[in-house]
PDB file of C-alpha atoms in Angstrom:
ATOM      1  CA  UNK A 195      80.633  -9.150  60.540  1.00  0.00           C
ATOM      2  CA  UNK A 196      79.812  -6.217  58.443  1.00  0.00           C
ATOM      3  CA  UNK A 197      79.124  -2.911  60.885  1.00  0.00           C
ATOM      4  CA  UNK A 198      76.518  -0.719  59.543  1.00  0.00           C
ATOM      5  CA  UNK A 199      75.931   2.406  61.711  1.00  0.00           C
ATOM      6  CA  UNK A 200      73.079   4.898  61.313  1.00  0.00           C
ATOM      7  CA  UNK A 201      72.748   8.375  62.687  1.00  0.00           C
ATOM      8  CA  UNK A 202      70.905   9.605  64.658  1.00  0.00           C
ATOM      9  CA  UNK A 203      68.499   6.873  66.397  1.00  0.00           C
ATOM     10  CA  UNK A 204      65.630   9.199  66.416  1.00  0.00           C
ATOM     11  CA  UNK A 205      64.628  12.766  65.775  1.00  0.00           C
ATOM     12  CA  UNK A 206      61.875  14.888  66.319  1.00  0.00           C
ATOM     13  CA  UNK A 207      61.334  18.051  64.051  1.00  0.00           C
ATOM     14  CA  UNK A 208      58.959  20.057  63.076  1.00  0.00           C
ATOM     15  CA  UNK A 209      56.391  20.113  60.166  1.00  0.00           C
ATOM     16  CA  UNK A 210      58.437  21.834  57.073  1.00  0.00           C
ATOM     17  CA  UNK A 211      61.783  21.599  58.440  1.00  0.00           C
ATOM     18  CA  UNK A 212      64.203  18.904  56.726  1.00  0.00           C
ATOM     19  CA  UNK A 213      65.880  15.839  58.656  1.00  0.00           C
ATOM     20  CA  UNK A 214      69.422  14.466  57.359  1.00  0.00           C
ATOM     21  CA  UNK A 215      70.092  10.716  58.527  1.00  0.00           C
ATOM     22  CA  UNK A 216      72.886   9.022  57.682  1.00  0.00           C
ATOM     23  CA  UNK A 217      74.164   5.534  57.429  1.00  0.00           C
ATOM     24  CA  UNK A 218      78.186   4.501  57.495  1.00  0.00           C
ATOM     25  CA  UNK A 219      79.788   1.406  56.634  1.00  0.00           C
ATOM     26  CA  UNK A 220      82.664   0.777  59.034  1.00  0.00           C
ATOM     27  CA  UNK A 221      84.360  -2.124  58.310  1.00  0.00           C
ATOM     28  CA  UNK A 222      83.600  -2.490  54.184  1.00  0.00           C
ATOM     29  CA  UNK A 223      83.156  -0.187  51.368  1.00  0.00           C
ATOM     30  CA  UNK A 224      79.977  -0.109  50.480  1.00  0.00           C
ATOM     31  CA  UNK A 225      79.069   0.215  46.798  1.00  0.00           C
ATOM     32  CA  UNK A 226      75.449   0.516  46.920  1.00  0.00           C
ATOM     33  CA  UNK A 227      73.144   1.780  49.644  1.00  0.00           C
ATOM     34  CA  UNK A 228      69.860   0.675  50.205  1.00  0.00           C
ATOM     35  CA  UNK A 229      67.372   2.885  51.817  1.00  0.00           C
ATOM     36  CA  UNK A 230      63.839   1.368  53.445  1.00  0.00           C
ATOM     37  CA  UNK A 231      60.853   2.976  55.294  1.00  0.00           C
ATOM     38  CA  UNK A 232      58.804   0.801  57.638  1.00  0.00           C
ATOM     39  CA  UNK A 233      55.215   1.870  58.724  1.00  0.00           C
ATOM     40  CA  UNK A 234      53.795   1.064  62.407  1.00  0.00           C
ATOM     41  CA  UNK A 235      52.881  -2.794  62.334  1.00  0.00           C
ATOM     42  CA  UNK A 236      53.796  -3.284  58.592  1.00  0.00           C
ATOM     43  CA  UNK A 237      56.807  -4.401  56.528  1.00  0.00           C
ATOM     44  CA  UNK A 238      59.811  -3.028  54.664  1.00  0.00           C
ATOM     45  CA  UNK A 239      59.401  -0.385  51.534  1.00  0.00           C
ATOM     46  CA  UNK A 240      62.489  -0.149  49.696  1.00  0.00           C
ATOM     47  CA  UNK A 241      61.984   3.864  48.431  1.00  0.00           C
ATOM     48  CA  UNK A 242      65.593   3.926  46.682  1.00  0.00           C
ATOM     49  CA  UNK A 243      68.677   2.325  45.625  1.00  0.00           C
ATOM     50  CA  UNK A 244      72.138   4.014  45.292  1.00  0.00           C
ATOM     51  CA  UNK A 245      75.008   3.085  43.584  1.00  0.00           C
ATOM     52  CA  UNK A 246      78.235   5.243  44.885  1.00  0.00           C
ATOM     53  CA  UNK A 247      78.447   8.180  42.646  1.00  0.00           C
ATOM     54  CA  UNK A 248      75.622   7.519  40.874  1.00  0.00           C
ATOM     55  CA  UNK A 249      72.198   8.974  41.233  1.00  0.00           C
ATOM     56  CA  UNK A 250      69.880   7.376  43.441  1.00  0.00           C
ATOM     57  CA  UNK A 251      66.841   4.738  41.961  1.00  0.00           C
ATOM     58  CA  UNK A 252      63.601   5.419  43.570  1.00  0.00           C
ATOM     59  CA  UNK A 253      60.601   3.067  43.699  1.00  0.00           C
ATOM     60  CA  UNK A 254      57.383   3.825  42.155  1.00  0.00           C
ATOM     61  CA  UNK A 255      55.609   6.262  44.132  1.00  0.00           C
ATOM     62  CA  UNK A 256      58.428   8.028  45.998  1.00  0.00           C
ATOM     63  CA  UNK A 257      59.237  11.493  45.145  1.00  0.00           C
ATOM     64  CA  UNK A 258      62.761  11.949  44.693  1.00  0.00           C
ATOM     65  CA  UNK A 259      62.469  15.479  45.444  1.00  0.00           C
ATOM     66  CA  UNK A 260      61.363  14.847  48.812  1.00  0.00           C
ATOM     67  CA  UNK A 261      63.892  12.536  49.828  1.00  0.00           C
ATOM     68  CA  UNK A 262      66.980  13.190  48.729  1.00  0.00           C
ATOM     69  CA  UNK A 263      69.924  10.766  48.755  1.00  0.00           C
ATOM     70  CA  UNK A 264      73.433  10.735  48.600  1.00  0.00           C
ATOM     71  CA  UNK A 265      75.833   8.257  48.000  1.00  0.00           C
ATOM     72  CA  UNK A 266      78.967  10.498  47.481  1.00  0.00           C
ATOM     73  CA  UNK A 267      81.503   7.802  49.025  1.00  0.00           C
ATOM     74  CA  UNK A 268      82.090   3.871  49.628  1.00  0.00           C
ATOM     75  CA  UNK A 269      81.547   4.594  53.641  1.00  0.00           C
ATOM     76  CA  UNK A 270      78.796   7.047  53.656  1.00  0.00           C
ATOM     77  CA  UNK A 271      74.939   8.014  52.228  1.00  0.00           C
ATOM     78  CA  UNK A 272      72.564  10.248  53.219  1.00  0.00           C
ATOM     79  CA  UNK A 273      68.841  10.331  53.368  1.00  0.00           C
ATOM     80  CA  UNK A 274      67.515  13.805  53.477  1.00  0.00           C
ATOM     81  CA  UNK A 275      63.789  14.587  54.060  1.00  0.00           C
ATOM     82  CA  UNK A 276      62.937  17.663  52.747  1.00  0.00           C
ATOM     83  CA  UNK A 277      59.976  19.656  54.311  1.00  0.00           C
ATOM     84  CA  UNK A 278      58.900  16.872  56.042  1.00  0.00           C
ATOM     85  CA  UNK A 279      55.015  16.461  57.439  1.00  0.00           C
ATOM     86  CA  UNK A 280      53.555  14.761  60.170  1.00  0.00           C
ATOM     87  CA  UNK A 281      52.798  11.553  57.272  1.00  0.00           C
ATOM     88  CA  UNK A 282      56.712  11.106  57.018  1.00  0.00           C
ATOM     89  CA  UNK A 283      56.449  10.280  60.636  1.00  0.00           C
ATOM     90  CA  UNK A 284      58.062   6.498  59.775  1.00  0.00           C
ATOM     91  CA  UNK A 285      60.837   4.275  61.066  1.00  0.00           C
ATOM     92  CA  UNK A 286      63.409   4.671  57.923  1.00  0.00           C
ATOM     93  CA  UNK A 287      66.313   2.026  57.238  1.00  0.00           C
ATOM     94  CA  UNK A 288      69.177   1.813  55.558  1.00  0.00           C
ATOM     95  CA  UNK A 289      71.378  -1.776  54.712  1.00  0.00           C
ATOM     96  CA  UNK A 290      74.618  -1.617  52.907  1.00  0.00           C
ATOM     97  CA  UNK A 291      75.952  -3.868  49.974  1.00  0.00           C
ATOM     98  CA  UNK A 292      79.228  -4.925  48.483  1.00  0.00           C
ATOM     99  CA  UNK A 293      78.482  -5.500  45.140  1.00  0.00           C
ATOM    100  CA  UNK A 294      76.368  -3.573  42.213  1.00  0.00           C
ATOM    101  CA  UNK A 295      73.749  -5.090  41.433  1.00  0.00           C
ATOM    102  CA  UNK A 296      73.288  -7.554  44.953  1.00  0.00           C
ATOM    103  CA  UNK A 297      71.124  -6.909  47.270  1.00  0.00           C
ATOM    104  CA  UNK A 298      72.501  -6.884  51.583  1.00  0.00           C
ATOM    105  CA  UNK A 299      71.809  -8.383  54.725  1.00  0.00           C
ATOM    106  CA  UNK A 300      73.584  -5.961  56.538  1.00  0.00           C
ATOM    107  CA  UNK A 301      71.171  -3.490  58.310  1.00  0.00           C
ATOM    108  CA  UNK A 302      72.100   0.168  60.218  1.00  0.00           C
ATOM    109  CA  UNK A 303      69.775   0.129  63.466  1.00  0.00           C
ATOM    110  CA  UNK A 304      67.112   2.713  62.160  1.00  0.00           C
ATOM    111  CA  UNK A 305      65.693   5.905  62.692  1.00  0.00           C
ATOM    112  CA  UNK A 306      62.686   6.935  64.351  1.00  0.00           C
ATOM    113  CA  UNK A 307      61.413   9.955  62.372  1.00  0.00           C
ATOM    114  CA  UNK A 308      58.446  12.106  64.208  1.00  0.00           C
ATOM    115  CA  UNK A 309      57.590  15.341  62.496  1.00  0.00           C
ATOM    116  CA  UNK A 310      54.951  17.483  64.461  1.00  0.00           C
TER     117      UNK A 310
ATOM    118  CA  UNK B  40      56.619  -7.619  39.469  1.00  0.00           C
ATOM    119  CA  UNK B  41      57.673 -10.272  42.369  1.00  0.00           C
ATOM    120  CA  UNK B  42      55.175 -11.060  44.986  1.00  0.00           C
ATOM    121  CA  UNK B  43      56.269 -12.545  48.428  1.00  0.00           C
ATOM    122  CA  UNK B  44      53.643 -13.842  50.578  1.00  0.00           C
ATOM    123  CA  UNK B  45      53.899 -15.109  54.204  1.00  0.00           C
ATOM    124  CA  UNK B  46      51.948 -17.148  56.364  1.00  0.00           C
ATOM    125  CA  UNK B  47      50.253 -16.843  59.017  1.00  0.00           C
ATOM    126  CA  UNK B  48      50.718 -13.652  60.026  1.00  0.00           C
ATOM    127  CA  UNK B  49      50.509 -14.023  63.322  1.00  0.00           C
ATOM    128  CA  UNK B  50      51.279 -16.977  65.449  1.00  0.00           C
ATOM    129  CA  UNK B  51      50.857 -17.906  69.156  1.00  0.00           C
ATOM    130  CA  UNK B  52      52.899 -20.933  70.389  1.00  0.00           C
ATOM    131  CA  UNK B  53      53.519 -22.443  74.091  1.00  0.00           C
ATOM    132  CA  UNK B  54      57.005 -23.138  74.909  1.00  0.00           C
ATOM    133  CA  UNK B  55      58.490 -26.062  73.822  1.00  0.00           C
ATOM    134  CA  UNK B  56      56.228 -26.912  70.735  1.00  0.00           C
ATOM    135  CA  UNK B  57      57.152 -26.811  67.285  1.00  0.00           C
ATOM    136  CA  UNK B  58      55.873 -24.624  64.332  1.00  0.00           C
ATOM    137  CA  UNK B  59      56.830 -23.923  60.524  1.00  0.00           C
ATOM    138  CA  UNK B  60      56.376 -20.373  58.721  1.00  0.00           C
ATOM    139  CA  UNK B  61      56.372 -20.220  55.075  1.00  0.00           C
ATOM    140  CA  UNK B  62      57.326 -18.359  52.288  1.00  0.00           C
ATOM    141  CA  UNK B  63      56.068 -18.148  49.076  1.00  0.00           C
ATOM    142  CA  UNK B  64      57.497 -15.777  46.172  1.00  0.00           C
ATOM    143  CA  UNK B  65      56.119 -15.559  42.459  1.00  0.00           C
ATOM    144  CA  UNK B  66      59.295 -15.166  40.699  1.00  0.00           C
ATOM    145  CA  UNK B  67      62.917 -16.908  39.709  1.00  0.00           C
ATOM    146  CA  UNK B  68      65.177 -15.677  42.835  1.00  0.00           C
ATOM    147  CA  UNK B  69      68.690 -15.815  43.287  1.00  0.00           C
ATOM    148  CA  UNK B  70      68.733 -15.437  47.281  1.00  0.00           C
ATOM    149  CA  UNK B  71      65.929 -15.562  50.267  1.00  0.00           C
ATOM    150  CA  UNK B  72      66.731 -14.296  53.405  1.00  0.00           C
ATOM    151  CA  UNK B  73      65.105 -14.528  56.912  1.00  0.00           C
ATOM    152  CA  UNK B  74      65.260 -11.742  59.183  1.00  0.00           C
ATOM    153  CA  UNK B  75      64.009 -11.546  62.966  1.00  0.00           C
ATOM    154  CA  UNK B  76      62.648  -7.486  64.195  1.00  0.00           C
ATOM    155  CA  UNK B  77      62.464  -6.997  68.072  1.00  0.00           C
ATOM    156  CA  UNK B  78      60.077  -4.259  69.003  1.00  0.00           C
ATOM    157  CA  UNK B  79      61.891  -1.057  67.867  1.00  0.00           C
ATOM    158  CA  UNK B  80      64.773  -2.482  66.556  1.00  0.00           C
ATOM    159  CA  UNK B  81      66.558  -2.690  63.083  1.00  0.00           C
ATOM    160  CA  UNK B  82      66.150  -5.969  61.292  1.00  0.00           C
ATOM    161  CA  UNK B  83      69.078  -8.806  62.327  1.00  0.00           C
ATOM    162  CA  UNK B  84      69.730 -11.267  59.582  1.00  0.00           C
ATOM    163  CA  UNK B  85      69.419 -14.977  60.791  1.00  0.00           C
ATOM    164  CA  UNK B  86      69.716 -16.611  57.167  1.00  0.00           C
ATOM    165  CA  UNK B  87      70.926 -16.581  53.618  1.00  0.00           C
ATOM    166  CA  UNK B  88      69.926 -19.058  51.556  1.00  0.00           C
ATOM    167  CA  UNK B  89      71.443 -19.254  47.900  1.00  0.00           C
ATOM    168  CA  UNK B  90      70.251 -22.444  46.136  1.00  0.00           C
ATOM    169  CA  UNK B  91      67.757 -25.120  45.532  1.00  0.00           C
ATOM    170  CA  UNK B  92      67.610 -27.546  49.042  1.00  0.00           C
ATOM    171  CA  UNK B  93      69.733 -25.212  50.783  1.00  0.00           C
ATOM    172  CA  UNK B  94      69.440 -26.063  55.016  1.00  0.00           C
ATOM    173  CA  UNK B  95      70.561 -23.604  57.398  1.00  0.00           C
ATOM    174  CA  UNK B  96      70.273 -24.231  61.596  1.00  0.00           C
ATOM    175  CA  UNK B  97      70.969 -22.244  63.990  1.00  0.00           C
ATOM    176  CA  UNK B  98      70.003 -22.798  67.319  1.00  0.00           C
ATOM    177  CA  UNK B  99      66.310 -23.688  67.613  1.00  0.00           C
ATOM    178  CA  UNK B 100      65.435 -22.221  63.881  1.00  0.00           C
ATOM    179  CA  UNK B 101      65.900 -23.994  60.680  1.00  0.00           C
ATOM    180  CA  UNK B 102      65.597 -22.568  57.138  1.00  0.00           C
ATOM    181  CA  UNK B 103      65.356 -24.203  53.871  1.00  0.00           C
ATOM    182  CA  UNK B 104      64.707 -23.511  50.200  1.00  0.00           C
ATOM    183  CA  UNK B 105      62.916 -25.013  47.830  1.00  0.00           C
ATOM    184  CA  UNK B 106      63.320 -22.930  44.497  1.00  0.00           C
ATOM    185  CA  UNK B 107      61.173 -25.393  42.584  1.00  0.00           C
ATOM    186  CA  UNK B 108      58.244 -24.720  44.538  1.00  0.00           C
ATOM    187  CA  UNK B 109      59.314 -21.128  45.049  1.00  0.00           C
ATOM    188  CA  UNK B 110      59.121 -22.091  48.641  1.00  0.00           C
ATOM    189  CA  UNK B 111      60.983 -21.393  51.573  1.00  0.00           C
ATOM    190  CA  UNK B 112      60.138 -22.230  54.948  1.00  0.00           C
ATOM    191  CA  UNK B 113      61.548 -21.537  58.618  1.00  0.00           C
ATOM    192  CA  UNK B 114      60.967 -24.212  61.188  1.00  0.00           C
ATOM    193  CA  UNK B 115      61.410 -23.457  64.815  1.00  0.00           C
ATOM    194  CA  UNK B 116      62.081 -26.272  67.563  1.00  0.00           C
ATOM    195  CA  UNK B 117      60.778 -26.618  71.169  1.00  0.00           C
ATOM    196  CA  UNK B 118      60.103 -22.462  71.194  1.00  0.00           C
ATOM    197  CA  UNK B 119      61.367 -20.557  74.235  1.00  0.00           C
ATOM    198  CA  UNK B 120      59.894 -16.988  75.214  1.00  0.00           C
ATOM    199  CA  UNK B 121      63.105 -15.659  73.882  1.00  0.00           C
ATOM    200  CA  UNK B 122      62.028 -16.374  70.351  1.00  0.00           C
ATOM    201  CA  UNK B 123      59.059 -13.726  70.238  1.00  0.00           C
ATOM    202  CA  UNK B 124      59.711 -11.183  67.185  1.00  0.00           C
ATOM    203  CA  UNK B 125      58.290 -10.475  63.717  1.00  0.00           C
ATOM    204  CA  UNK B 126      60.201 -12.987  61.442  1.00  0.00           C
ATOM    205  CA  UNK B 127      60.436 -11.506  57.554  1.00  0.00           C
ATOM    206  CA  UNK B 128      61.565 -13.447  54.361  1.00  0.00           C
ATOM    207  CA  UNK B 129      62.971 -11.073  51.554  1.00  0.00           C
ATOM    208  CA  UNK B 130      63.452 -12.346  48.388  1.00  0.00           C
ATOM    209  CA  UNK B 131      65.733 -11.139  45.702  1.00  0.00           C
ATOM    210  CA  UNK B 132      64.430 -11.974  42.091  1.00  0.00           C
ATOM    211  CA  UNK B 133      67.045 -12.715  39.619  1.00  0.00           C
ATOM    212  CA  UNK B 134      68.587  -9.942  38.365  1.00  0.00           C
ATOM    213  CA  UNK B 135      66.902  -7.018  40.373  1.00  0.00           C
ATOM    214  CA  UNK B 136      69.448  -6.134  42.631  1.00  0.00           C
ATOM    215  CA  UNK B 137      67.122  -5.379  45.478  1.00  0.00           C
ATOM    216  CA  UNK B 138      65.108  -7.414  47.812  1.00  0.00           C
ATOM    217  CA  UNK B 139      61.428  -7.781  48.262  1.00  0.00           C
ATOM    218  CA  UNK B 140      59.771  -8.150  52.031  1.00  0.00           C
ATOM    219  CA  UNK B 141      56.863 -10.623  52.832  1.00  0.00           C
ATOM    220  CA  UNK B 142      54.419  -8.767  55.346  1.00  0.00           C
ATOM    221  CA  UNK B 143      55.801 -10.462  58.184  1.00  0.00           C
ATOM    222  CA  UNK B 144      54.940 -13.393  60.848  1.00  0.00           C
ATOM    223  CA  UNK B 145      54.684 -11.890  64.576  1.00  0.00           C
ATOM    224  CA  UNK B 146      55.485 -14.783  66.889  1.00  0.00           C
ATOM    225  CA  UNK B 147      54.565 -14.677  70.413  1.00  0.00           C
ATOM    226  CA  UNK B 148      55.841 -17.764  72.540  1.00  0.00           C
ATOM    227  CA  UNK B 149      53.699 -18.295  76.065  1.00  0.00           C
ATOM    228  CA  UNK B 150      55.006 -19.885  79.009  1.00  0.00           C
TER     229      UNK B 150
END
């Protein structure tokens, strides 16, 4: 099945400081990135879709200058979080797709974001 | 804006019994999936389901869709401790190109 890895597990920075995660398709080209953030004891958010080599779509009510995403290749995006505070503490996840316009089932393993 | 509402939230079983956990969405879909979430962990997809009356087994869980109703349901058989997780549906209305999560059924099976 499809591999999706995502880098690095977990990470622990400081308040103002900026965290990169990424997330790599190893066995497909992936032509749109999906990128989630999941709360203590709640669901999935989808904050933003990417299409390779197109700008990112954010969801309603998540600043795309905070979180900046790339999707400069069919193998690998980026999340960055940009002078992160101790509310962007979250568990973020990405899933890659095959096809524009679909969304995936294939899921990297998450990362555990805690920003003192 | 699509809606996708699961029930119960929470749900104690004893081994060996049987229980359903639904799915409800508000809009046309093209695909529902069901995911299962240990502790800590990623999600890890269990089903896909694509059409109207689609069935899909695996082991002791069963999903099926009922696009009619807007209805999907998963059923799991004679539960064994193993099975304890959140289960999510996501839905993907037609044409959106993203998925939608329900809030999630945490299932704990007791001996």
């Amino acid at each position: 099945g499809a591999v999706v890895s995502q880098h690095p597990s977990w990470v622990i920075c400081k308040s103002g400081t900026s965290v990169k995660i990424e997330c790599r398709s190893l066995d497909f080209q992936a032509t749109t990135m999906f990128w989630y953030r999941q709360f203590p004891k709640q669901s999935l958010m989808l904050m933003a879709t990417s299409n390779e080599g197109s700008k990112a779509t954010y969801e309603q009510g998540v600043e795309k200058d905070k979180f900046l995403i790339n999707h400069a290749s069919l193998t690998l995006s980026t999340l960055t979080v940009t002078s992160a505070h101790p509310e962007d503490s979250s568990f973020y996840i990405c899933s890659a797709g095959t096809k524009r316009g679909r969304s995936s089932a294939f899921f990297g393993q998450g990362t555990r974001l805690t920003v003192v | 804006e699509l809606k996708v509402e699961q029930n119960p939230l929470f749900l104690s079983m004893q081994e060996g019994k049987n229980y359903t956990i639904y799915c409800n969405y508000s809009t046309t879909s093209d695909r529902l999936y069901w995911y299962r979430q240990d502790p800590g962990k990623s999600l890890e997809s269990l089903f896909v389901l694509l059409s109207n009356g689609a069935v899909k087994q695996e082991g002791r869980l069963m999903a099926s869709l009922d696009t009619k109703a807007r209805l999907s349901t998963l059923h799991i058989t004679a539960a064994v401790h193993d099975l304890s997780a959140t289960y999510f549906c996501a839905v993907e209305a037609t044409n959106a190109g993203k998925s939608t999560f329900g809030d999630g059924t945490t299932l704990t099976v007791k001996p």
